[in-house]
Tab-separated table of C-alpha atoms in Angstrom:
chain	number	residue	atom	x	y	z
A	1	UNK	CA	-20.243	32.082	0.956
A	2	UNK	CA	-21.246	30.958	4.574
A	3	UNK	CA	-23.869	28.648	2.462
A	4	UNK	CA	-21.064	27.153	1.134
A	5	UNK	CA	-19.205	26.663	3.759
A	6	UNK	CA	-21.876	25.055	5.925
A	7	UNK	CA	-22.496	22.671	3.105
A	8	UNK	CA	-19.313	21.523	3.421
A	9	UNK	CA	-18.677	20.455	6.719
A	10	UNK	CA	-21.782	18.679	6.347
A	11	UNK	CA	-20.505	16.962	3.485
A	12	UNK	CA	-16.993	16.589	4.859
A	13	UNK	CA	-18.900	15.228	8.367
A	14	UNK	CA	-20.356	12.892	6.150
A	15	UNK	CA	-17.308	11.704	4.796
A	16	UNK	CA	-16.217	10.973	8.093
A	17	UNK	CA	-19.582	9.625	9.338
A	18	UNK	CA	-18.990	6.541	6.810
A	19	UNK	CA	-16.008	5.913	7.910
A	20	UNK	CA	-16.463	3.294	10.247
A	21	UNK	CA	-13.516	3.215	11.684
A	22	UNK	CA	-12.847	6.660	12.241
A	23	UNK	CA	-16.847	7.256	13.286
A	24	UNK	CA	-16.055	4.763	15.710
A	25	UNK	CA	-13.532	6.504	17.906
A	26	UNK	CA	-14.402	9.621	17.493
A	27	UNK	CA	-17.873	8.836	19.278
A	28	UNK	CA	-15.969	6.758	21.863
A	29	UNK	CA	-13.869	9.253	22.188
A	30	UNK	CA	-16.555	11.835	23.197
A	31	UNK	CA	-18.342	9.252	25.082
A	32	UNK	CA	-14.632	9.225	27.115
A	33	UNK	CA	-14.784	12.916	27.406
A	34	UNK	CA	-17.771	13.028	28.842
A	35	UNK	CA	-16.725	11.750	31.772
A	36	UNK	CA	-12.648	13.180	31.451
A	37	UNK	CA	-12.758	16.130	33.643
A	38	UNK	CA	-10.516	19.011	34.529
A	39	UNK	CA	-7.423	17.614	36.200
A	40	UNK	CA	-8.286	20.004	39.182
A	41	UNK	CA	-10.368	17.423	40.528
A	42	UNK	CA	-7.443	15.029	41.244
A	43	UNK	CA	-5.874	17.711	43.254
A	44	UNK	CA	-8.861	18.911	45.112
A	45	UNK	CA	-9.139	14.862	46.031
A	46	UNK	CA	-5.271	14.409	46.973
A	47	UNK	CA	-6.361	17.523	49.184
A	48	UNK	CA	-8.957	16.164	50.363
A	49	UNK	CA	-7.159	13.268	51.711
A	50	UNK	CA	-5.141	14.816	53.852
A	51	UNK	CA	-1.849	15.400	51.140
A	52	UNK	CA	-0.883	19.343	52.354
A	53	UNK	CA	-0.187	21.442	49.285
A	54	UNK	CA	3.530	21.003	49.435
A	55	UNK	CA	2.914	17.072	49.164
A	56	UNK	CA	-0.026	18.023	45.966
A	57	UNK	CA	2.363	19.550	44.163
A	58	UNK	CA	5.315	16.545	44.757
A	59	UNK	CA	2.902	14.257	43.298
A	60	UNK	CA	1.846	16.123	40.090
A	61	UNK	CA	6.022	16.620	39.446
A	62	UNK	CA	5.685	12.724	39.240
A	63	UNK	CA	2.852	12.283	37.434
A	64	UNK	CA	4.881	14.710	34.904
A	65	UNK	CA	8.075	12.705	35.077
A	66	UNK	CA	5.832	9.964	34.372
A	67	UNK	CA	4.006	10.957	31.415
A	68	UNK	CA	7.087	12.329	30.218
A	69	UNK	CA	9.301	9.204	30.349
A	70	UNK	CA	7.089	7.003	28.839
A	71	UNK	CA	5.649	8.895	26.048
A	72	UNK	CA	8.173	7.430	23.892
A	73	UNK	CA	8.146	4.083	24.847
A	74	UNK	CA	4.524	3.715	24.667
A	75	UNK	CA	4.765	5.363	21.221
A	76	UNK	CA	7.468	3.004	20.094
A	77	UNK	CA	5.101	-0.209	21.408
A	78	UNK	CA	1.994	1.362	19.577
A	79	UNK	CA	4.493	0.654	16.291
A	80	UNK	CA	4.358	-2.563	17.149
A	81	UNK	CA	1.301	-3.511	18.402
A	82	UNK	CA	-1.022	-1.333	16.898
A	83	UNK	CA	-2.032	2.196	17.882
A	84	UNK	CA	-5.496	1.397	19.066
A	85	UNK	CA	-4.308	-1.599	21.609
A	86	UNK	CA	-2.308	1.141	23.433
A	87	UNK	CA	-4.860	3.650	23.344
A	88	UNK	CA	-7.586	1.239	24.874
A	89	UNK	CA	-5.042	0.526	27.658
A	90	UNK	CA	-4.683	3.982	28.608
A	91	UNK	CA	-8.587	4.266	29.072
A	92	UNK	CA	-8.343	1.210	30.680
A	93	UNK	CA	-5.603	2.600	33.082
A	94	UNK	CA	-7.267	5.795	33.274
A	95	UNK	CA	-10.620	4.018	34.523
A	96	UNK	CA	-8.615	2.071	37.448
A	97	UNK	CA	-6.759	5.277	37.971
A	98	UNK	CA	-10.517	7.158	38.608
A	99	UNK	CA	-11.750	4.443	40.359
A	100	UNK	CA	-9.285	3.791	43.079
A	101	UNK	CA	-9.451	8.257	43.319
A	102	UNK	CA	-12.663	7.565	44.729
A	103	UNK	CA	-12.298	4.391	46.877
A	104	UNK	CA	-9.149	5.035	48.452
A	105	UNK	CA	-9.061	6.327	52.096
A	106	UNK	CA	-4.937	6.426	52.987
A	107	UNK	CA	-3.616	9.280	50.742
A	108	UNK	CA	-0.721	7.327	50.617
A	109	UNK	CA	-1.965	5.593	47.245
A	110	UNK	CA	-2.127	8.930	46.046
A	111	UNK	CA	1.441	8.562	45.155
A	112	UNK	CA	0.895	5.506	43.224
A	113	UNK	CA	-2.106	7.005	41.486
A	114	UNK	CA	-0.638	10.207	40.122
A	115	UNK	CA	2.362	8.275	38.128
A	116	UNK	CA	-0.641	5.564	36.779
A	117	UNK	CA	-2.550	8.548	35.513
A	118	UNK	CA	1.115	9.935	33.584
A	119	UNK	CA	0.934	6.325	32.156
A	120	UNK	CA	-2.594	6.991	30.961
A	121	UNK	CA	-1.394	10.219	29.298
A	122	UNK	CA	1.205	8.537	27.491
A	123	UNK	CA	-0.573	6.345	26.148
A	124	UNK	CA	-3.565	7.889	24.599
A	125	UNK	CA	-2.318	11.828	23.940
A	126	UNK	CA	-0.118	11.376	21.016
A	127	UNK	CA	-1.390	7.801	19.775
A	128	UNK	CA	-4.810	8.716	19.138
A	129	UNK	CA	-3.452	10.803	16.361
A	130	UNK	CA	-1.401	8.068	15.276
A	131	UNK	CA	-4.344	5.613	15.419
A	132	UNK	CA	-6.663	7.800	13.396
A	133	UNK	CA	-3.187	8.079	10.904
A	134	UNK	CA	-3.884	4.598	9.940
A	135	UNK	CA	-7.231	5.109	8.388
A	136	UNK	CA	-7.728	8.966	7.596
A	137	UNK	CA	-7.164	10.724	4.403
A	138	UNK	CA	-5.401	13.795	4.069
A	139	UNK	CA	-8.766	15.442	2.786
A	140	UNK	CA	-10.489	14.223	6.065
A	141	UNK	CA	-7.983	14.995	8.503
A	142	UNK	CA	-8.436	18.933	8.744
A	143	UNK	CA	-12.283	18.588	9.218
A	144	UNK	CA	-11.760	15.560	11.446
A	145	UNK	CA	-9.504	17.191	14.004
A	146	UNK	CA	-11.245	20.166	13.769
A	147	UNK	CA	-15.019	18.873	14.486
A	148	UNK	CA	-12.803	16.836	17.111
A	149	UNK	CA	-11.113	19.092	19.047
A	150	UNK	CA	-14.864	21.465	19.458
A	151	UNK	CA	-16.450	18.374	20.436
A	152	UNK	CA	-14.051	16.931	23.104
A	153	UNK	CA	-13.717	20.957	24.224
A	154	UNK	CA	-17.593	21.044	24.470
A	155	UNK	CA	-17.772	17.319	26.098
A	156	UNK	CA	-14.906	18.199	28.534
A	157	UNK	CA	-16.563	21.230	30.035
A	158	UNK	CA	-19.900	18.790	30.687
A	159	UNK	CA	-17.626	16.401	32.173
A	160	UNK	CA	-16.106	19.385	34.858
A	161	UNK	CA	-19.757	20.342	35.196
A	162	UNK	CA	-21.067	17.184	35.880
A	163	UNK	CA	-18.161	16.525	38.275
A	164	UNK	CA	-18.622	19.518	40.184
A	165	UNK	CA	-22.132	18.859	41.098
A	166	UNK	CA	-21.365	15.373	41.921
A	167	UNK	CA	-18.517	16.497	44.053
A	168	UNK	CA	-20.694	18.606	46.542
A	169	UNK	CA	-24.262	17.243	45.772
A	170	UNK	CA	-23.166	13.443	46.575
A	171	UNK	CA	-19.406	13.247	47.404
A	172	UNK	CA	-15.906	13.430	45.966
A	173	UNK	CA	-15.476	9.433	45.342
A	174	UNK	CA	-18.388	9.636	43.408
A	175	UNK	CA	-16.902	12.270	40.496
A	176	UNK	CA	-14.064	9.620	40.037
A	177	UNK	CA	-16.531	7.241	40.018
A	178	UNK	CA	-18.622	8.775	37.084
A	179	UNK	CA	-15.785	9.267	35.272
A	180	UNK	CA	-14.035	5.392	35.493
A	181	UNK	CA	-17.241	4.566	34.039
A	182	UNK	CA	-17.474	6.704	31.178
A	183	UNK	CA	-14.220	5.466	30.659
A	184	UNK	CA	-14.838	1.693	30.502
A	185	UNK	CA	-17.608	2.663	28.481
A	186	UNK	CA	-15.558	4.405	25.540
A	187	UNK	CA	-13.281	1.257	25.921
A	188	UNK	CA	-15.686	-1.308	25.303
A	189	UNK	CA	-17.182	0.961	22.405
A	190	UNK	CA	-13.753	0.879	20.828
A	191	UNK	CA	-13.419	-2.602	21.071
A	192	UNK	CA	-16.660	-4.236	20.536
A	193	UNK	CA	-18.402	-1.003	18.780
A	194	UNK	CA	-17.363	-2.550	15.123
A	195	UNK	CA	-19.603	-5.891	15.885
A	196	UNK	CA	-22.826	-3.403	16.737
A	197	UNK	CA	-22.565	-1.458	13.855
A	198	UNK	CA	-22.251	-4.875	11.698
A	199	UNK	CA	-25.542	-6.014	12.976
């Protein structure tokens, strides 16, 4: 029986494998999560700014306001211009977001920051499944998700690793640093990955 079952994820992987689309953005999307770590970071930086814990916690309530008033709208704009548009700007927001974690000096920005990264949230958490809705079959989806949610899991807890040993073997900017780039990375796979795979 475990024979079995091992044969078919490989088969099912397969399935998925030749679909280009849907091959596409799930290895973007692990290239993205490779570099998406734990959320502590941005608090540990707001801290290490100079935000006191009081002021930390203020600006994750609006980075939740954030993400939660625009979920919707973003959703209802992915309708209309595509699901994969909005996704791409979210990495693209969430790569500025990272970048300016690490350059910034005046924690001030971290209030501007914090509501950016709700946008970034809003834009890619429930439209990703609504981009991969366009292509996927019902017979892929439970294999898809499920290889999909073990490999951004696995990738994730890289990206924290890495993070941490960039954090206190080079220096905090440089964790928000690594991760803008995996970021733009994943983006340009997205959008130019279908002309690489043509040639």
């Amino acid at each position: 029986r475990s024979k079995k079952t091992v044969l078919s994820f490989f088969h099912e992987f397969s399935l998925i494998w030749h679909n280009k689309k849907l091959s596409l953005f799930f290895v973007a999307s692990i290239i993205f999560s490779l570099g998406n770590s734990s959320d502590a970071f941005l608090i540990l930086r707001a801290k290490n700014l100079g935000l006191t814990t009081l002021m930390v916690v203020l600006t994750y309530v609006v980075y939740n306001i954030s993400q939660t008033l625009l979920a919707t709208p973003l959703g209802k704009l992915s309708d209309k211009i595509g699901a994969k548009k909005v996704f791409e700007g979210g990495l693209l927001i969430f790569s500025l977001v990272y970048f300016f974690f690490g350059f910034i000096k005046n924690p001030i920005f971290i209030w501007v920051l914090f509501p950016l990264y709700g946008i970034y949230i809003a834009a890619t958490d429930g439209v990703s499944k609504a981009y991969v809705a366009e292509f996927i079959t019902k017979r892929e989806s439970g294999s898809y998700f499920g290889l999909y949610q073990s490999a951004t899991a696995v990738s994730a807890f890289f990206a924290s690793w890495v993070a941490g040993i960039l954090w206190y073997k080079i220096s905090p900017a440089t964790t928000f640093y690594y991760g803008a780039i995996m970021a733009l990375l994943a983006f340009l796979m997205l959008k130019f990955g279908r002309l690489l795979r043509k040639n």
